[in-house]
Coordinates of C-alpha atoms and ligand atoms in Angstrom, one line a residue:
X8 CA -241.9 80.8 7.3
X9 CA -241.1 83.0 4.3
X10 CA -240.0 86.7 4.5
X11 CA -242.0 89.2 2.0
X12 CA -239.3 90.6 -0.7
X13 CA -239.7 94.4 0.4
X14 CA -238.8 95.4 3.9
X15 CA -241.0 97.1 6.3
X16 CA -238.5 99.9 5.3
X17 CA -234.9 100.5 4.1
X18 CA -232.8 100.9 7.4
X19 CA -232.6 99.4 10.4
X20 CA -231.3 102.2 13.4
X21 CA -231.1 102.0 16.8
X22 CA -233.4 98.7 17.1
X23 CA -236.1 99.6 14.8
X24 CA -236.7 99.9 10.7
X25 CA -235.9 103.8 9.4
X26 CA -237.7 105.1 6.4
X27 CA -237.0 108.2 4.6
X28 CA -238.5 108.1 1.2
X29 CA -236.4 111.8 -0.1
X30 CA -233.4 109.5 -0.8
X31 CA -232.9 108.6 -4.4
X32 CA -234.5 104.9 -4.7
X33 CA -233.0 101.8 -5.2
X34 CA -234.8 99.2 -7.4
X35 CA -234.2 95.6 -6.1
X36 CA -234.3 93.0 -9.1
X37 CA -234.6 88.8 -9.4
X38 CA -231.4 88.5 -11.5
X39 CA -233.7 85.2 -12.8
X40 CA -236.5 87.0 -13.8
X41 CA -235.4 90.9 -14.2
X42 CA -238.2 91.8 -12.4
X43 CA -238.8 94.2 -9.7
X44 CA -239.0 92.5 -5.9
X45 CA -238.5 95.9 -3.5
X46 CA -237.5 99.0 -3.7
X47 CA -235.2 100.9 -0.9
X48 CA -234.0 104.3 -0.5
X49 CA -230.6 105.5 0.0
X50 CA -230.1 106.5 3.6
X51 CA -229.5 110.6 3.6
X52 CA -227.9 112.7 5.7
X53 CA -230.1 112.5 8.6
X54 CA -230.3 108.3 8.4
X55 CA -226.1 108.6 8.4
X56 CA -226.3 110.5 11.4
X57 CA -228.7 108.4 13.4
X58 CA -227.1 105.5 12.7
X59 CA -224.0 106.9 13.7
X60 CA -225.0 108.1 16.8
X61 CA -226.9 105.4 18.0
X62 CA -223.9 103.3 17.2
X63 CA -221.7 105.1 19.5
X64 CA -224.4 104.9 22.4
X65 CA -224.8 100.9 21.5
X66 CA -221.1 101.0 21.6
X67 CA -220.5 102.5 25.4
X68 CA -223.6 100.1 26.8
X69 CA -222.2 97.1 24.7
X70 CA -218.4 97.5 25.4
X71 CA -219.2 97.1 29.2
X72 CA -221.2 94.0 28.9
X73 CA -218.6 90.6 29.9
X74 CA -217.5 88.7 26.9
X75 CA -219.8 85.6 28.7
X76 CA -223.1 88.2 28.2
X77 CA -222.1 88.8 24.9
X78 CA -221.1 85.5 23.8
X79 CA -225.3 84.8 24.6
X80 CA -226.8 87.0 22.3
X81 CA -224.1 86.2 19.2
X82 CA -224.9 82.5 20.3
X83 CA -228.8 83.1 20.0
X84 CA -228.7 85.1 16.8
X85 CA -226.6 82.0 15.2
X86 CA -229.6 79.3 16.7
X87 CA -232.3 82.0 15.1
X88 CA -230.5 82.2 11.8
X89 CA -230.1 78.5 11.8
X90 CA -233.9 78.0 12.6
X91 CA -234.9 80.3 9.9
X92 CA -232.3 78.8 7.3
X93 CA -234.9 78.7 4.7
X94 CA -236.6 81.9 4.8
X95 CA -232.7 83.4 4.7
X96 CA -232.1 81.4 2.0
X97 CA -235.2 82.1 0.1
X98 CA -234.7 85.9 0.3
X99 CA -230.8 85.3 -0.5
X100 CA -231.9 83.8 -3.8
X101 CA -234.2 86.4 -4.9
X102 CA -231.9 89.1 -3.6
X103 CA -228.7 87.5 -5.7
X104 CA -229.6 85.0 -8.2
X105 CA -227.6 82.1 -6.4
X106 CA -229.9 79.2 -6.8
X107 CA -231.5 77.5 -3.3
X108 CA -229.0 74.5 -3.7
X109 CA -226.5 77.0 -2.8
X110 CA -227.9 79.6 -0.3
X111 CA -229.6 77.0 2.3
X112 CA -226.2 75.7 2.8
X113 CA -223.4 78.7 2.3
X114 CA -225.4 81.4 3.6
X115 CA -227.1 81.6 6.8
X116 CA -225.4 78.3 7.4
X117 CA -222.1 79.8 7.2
X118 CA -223.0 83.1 8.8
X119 CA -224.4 81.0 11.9
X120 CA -220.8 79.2 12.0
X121 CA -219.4 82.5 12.1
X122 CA -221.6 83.7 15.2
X123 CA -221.1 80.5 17.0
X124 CA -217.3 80.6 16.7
X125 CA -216.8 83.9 17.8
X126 CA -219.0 83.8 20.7
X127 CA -216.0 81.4 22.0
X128 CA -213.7 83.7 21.6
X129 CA -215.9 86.5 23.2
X130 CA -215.5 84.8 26.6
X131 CA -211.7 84.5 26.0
X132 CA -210.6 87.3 25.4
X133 CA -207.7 87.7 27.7
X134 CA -204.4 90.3 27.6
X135 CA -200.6 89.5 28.5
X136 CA -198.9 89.8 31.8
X137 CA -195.0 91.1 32.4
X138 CA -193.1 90.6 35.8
X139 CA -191.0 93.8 35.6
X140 CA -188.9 93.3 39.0
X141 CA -191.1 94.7 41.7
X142 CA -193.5 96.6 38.9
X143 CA -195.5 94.9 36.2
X144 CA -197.2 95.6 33.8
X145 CA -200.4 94.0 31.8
X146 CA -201.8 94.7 28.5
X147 CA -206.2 94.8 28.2
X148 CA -207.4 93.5 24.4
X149 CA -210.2 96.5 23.9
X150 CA -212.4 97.2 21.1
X151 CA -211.9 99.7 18.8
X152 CA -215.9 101.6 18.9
X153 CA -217.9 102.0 15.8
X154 CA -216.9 99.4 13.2
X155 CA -218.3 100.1 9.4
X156 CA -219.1 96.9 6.9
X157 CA -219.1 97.8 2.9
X158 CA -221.0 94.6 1.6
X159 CA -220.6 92.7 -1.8
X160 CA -223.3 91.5 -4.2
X161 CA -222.1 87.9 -4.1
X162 CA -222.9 87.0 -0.1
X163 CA -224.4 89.4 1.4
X164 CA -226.2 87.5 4.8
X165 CA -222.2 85.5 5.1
X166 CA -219.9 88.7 4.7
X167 CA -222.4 90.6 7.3
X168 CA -221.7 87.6 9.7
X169 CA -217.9 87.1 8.9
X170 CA -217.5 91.1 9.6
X171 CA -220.6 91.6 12.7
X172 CA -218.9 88.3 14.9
X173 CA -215.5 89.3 15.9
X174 CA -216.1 92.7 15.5
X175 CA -219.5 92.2 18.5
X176 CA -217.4 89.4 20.0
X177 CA -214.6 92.2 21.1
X178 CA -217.0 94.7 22.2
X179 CA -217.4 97.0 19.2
X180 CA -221.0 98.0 17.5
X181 CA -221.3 97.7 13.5
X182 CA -222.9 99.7 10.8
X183 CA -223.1 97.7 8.2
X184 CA -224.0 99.3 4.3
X185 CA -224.7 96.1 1.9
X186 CA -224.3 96.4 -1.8
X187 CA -227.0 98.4 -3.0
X188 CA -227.4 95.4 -5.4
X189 CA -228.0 92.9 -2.3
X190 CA -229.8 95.2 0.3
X191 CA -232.3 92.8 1.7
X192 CA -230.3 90.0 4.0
X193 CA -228.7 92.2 6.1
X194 CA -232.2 93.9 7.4
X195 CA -233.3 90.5 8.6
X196 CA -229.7 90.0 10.1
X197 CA -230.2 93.2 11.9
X198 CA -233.6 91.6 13.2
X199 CA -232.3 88.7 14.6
X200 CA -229.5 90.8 16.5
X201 CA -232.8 92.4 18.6
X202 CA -234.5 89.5 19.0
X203 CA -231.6 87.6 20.3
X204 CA -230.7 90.6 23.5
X205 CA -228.3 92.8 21.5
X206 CA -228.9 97.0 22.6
X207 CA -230.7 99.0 20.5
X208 CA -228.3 100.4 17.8
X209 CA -225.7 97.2 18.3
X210 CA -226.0 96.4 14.3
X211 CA -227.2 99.4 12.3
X212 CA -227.8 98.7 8.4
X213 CA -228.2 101.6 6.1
X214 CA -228.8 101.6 2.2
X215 CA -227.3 103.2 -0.5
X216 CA -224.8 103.7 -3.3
X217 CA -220.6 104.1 -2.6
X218 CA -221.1 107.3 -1.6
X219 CA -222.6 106.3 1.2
X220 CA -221.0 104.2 2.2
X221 CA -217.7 106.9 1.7
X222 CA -219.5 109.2 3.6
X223 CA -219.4 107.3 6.6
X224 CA -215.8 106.4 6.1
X225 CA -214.8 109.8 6.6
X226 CA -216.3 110.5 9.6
X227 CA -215.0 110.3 12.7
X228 CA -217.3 108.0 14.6
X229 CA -216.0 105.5 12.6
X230 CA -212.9 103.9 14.2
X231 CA -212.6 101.0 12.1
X232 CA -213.7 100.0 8.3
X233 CA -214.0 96.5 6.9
X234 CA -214.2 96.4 3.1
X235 CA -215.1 93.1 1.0
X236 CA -215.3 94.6 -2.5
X237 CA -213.5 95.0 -5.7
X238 CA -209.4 96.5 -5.9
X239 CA -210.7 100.0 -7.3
X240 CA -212.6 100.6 -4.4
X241 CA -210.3 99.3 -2.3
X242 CA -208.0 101.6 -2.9
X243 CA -210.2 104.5 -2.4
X244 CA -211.8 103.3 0.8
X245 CA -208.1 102.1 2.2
X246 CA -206.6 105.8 1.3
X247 CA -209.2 107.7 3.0
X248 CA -209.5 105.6 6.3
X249 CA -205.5 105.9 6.1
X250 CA -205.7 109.4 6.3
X251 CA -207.9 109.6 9.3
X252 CA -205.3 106.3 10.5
X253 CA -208.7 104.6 10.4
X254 CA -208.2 100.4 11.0
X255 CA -209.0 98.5 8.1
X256 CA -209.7 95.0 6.4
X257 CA -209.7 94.9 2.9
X258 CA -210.8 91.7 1.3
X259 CA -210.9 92.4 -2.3
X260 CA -210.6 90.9 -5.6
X261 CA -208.6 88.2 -7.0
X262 CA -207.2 86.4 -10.2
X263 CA -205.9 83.5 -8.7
X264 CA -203.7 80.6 -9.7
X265 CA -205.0 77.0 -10.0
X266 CA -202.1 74.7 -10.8
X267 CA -202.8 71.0 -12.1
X268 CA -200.2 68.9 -12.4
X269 CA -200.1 65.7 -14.6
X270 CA -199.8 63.2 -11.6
X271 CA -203.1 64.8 -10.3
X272 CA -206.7 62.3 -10.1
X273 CA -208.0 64.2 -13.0
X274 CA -211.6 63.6 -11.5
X275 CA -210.7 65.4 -8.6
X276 CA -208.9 67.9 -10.7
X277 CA -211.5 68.8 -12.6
X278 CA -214.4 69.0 -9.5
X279 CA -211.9 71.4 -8.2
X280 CA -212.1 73.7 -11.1
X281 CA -216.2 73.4 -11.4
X282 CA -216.2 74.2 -7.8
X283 CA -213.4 77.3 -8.2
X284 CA -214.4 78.8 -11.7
X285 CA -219.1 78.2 -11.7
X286 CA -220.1 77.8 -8.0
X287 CA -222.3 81.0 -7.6
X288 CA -221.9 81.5 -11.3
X289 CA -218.1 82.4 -10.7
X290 CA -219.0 85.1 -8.1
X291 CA -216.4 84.1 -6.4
X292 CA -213.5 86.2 -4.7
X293 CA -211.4 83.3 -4.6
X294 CA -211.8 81.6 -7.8
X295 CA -209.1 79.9 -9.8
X296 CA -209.9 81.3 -12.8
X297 CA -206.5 80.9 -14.1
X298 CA -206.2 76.8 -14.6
X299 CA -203.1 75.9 -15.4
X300 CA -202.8 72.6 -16.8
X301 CA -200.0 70.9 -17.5
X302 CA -198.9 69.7 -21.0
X303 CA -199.3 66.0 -20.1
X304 CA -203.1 65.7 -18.9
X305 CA -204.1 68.5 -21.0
X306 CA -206.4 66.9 -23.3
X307 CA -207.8 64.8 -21.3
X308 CA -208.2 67.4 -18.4
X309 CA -210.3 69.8 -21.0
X310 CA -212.6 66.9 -22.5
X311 CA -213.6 66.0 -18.6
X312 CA -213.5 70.0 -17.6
X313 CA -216.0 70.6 -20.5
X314 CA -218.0 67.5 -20.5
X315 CA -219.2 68.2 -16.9
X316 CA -219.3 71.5 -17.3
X317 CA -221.9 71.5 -19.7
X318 CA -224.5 69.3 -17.7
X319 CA -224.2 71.8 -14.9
X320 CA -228.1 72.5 -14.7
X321 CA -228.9 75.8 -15.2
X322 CA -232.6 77.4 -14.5
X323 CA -234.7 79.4 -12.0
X324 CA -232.7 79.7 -8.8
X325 CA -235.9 78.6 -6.7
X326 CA -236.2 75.2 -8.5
X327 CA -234.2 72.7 -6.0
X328 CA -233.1 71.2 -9.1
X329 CA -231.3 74.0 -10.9
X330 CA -227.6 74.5 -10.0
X331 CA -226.4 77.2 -11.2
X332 CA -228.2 80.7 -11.4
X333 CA -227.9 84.1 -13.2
X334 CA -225.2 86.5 -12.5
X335 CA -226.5 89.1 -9.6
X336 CA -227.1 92.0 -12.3
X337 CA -227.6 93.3 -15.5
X338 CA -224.4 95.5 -15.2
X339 CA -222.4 92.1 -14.5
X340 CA -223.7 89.6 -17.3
X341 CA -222.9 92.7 -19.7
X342 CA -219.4 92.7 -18.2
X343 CA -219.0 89.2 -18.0
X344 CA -220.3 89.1 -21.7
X345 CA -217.9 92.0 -22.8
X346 CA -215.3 89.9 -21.4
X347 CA -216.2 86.8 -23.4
X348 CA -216.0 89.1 -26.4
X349 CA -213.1 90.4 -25.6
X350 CA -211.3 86.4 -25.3
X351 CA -212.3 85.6 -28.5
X352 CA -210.9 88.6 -30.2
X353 CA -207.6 88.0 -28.2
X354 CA -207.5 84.6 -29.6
X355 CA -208.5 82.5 -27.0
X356 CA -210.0 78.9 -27.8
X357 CA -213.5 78.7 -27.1
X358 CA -214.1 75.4 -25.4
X359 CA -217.8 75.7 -24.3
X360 CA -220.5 78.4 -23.6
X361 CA -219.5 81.6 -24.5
X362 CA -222.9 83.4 -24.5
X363 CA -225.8 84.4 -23.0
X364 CA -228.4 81.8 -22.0
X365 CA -230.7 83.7 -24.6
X366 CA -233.7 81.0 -23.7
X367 CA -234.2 83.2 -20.6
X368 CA -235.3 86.7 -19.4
X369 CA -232.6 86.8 -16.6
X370 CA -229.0 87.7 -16.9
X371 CA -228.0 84.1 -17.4
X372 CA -224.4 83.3 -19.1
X373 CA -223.4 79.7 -20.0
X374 CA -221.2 78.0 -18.1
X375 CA -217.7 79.0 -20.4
X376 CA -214.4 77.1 -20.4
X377 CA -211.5 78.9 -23.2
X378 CA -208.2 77.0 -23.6
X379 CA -205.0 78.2 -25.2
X380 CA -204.9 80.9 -22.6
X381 CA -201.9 82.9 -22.9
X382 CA -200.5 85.5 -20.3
X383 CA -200.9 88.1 -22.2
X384 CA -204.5 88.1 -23.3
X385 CA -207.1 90.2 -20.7
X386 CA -209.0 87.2 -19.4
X387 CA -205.8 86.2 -17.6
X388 CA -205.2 89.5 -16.5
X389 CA -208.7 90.9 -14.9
X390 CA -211.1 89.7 -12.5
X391 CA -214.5 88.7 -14.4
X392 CA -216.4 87.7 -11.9
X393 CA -218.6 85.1 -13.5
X394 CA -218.4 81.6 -15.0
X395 CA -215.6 82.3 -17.0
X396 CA -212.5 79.3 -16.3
X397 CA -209.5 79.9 -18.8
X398 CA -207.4 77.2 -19.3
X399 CA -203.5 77.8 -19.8
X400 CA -200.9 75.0 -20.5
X401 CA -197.2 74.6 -18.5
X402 CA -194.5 72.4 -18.9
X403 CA -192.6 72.9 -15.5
X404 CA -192.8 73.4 -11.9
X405 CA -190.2 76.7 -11.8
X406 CA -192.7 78.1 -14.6
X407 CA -195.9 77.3 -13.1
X408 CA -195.5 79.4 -10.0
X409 CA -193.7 82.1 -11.3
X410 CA -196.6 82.7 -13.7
X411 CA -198.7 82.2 -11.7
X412 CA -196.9 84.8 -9.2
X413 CA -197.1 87.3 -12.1
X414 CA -200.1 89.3 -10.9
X415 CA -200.8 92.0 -8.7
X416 CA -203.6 89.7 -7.1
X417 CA -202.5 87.6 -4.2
X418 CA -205.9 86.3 -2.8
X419 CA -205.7 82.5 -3.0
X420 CA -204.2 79.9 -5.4
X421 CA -204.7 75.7 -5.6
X422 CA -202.8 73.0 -6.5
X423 CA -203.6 69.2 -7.5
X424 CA -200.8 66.8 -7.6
X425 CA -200.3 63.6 -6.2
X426 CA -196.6 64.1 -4.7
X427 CA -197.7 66.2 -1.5
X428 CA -194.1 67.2 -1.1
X429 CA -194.1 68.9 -4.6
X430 CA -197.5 70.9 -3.1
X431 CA -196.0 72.1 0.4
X432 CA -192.7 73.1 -1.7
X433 CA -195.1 75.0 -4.4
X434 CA -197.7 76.6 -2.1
X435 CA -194.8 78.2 -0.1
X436 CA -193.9 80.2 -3.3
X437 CA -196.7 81.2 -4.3
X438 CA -198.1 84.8 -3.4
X439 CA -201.6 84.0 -1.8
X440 CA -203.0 84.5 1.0
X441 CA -205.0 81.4 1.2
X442 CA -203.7 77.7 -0.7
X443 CA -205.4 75.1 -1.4
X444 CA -203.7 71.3 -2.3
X445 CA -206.0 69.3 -3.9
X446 CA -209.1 70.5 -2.6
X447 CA -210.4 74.0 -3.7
X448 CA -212.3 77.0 -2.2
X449 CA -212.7 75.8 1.3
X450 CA -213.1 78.5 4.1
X451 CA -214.1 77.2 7.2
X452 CA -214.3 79.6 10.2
X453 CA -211.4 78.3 12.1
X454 CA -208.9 79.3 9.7
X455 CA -207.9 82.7 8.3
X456 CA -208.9 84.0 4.9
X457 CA -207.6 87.0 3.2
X458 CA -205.0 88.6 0.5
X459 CA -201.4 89.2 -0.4
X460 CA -200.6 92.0 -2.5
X461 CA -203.6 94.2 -4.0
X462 CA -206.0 91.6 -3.0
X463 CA -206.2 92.7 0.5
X464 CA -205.0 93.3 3.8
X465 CA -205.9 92.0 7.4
X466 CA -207.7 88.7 7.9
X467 CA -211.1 87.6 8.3
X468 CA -212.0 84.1 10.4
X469 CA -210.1 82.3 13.4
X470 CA -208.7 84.0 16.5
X471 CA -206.7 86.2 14.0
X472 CA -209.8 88.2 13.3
X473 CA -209.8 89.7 16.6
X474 CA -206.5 91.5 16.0
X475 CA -208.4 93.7 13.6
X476 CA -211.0 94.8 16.0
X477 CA -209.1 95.6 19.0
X478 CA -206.5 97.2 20.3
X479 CA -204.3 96.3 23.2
X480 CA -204.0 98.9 26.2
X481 CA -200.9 98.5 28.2
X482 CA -201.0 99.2 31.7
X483 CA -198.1 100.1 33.8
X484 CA -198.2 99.1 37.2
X485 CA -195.4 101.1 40.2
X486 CA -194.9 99.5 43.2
X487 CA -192.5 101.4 45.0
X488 CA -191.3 105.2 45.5
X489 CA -190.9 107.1 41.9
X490 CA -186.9 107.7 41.2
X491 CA -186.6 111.1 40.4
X492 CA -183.2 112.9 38.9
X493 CA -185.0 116.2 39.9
Ligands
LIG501 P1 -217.5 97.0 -5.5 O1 -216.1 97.3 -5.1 O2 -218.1 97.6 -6.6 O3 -218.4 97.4 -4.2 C1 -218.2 96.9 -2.9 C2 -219.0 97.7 -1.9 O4 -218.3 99.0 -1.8 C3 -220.4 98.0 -2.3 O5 -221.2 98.1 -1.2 C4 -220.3 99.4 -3.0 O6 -221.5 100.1 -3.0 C5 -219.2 100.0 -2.1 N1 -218.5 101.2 -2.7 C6 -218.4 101.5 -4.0 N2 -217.7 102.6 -4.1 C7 -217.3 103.0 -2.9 C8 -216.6 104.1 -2.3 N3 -216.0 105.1 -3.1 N4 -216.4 104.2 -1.0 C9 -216.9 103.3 -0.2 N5 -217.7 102.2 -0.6 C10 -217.9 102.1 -1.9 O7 -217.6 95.4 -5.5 P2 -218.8 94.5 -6.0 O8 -220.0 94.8 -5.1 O9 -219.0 94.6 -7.4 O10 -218.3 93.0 -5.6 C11 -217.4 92.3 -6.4 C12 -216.0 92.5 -5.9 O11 -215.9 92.1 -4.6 C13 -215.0 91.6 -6.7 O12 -213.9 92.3 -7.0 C14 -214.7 90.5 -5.7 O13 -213.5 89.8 -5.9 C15 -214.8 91.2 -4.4 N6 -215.0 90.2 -3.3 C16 -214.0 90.0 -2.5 C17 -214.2 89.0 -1.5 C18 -213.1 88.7 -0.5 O14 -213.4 88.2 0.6 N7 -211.8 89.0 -0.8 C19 -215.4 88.3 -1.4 C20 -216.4 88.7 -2.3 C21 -216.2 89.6 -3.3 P3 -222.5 99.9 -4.2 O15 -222.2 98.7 -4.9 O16 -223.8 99.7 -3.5 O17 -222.4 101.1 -5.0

């Protein structure tokens, strides 16, 4: 089974695909190919408020269903996403670039995980007892109502999943706006939700641009906003849900630290880099794009870091073969590209790549290691969000991490070192959310994943999840006559 490239429309309300042509289009591009696969419209006024509404009315049906009911239909959308892996993952290619290698394993996949593991939790969901003499008192976990999802280009079928399952699994209903970039997983998403049992209007998805997507922020239907997106956005989307008091989950950018010392397996060392600078052509939230070697392995660490780098396959994202892809958009290889500019200017030590992949139509950039990396220079500084590693020397343990604390980022850091006391004692001073000893970007369900400082706030994943999409109710309970001074 494949799915056709344009939609049967561009929303997906209350059970059903919405079309209303008088919004401004969106083109949907191969990033391999730049050429044209769909085209979808940005949802106006009267799609906001129909997804809206029907959200609520999903949300007072839904809410009342038991956690065992709804644990059913999260647990049959996961077997129907699993089922159709390959037509999700087909799509997922052309929608971001991300060759097949990648998205019939970390997409759907991973989404399904998601599903499965939170349909547990649906039927557990319990609240807290207290003996108060005589009295008591009990606390219920409740959902929040109408939850919103602001989508990335990166991952668009796994972020719907991480941000739809414990937000369903506690009884909420989700309105979910992808990247306009990426608009084409989530409508088959919303699909599976129907066929699987969920009400009508359960998991709206509606198109557009930010504003959009800010509209619906502000209004007041919307009890609870989950962000995965850059800082600058964050910061806009977090002030205006904090003025209505508005929930949140921010899971935002990142810079972060990976810290090789010079008893690390180099081998290992070096696949952990690959993995955390070109998986997804850098793409990556988490990456360690700031590889701090030290002096010792230095050398050596670059040769092997370049060598392999450099047979990393690249190609058109639907050849089995090809292993890494373009970046999602014309707007990102110029950024990623401005950056590259920008290192080389600085000073920085170009290593490998350092250009455009100019034997192809698409917006392909070469896999690109710099060395000599100071502090200072901008590629150390700011999220590039491609495959961009730069490689910075240390000499001490004390220097490592507070360097590598010296950014407002705080998403996720890794360290490689064959003394596992020296990686406990450096992980618990470092300023991330998520560590890593000598393994790199793992994030399996069971665990929680977000960021310290600017990089976010709230987590996504595990039992923790649930926190952020419910609140607790506590109920007072008076068994005997009320004592009165009056
Ligand atoms: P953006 O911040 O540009 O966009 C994220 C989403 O927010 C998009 O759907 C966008 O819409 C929407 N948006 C833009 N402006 C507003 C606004 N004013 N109000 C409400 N919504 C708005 O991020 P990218 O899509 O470029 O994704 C890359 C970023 O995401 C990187 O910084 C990356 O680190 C981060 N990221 C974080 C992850 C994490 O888990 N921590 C995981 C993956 C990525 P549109 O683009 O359609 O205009």
């Amino acid at each position: 089974m494949q799915f056709d490239t344009q939609p049967t429309a561009s929303h997906f309300i209350d059970g059903k695909y919405v079309e209303d042509k008088s919004g401004a289009p969106i083109d949907v591009v191969f990033p391999a190919t730049g050429e044209k696969v769909a085209e979808v419209y940005e949802a106006t006024a009267s799609i906001q408020e129909k997804a809206l509404t029907s959200s609520q009315i999903a949300f007072y049906k839904w809410s009342q269903w038991s956690g065992a009911d709804r644990a059913k239909v999260l647990s049959r959308t996961a077997g129907l996403l699993k089922e159709r892996n390959s037509a999700f993952a087909t799509l997922e290619t052309i929608d971001t670039g991300r060759p097949l290698q990648e998205t019939l394993v970390a997409d759907a996949l991973v989404g399904a995980d998601a599903l499965d593991y939170f349909a547990g939790m649906a039927r557990t969901l319990t609240g807290d007892h207290y003996t108060l003499g005589e009295d008591f008192a009990y606390t219920r976990r409740e959902p929040l109502g109408v939850c919103l999802g602001i989508g990335a280009w990166n991952y668009p079928t796994q972020i719907a999943c991480w941000k739809a399952a414990p937000a369903l699994a506690s009884g909420n209903s989700v309105v979910m706006k992808p990247s306009e970039v990426t608009p084409l997983g989530t409508l088959k998403l919303a699909e599976l939700f129907m066929e699987a049992g969920a009400p009508a209007g359960l998991f709206n998805v509606v198109q557009g641009r930010g504003q959009v997507a800010s509209n619906l922020v502000s209004d007041n239907r919307v009890r609870k906003v989950s962000l995965t997106g850059s800082v600058p956005t964050g910061q806009k989307v977090y002030s205006a849900a904090g003025s209505m008091i508005k929930y949140v989950t921010m899971e935002l950018g990142g810079k972060s630290p990976l810290i090789i010392f010079d008893d690390a397996d180099v081998e290992n060392a070096v696949s952990g880099a690959l993995l955390g600078n070109m998986y997804s052509a850098g793409q990556v939230c988490s990456n360690g794009t700031r590889v701090f070697v030290q002096r010792g392995i230095k050398n050596q660490f670059i040769e092997r870091f370049s060598e392999r780098a450099q047979k990393i396959r690249l190609g058109n994202p639907l050849d089995l073969e090809t292993e890494m892809g373009p970046l999602a958009s014309q707007t990102q290889m110029d950024k990623v590209l401005h950056y590259i500019e920008i290192a080389k200017e600085e000073g920085a030590r170009l290593v490998c790549g350092g250009e455009r992949d100019s034997g192809r139509n698409g917006f392909f950039v070469k896999p690109t290691i710099f060395a000599d990396v100071t502090d200072e220079m901008t590629i150390a500084k700011e999220e590039i969000f491609g495959p961009v590693a730069s490689v910075l020397d240390f000499d001490s343990e004390d220097e490592v991490v507070e360097r590598s604390n010296t950014t407002a980022f705080g998403l996720a850091a890794g360290v490689f070192t064959s003394d596992l006391k020296r990686g406990h004692r450096v992980v618990s001073h470092l300023e991330a959310g998520t560590c890593w000893i000598n393994t790199f970007n793992q994030t399996p369900v069971e665990v929680p994943f977000g960021g310290y400082k600017m990089s976010g706030i709230g987590r996504e994943n595990s039992a923790r999840a649930i926190e952020h999409y419910t609140q607790l109710k506590t109920v007072y309970v008076g068994m005997g006559d009320v004592e009165s001074p009056y």
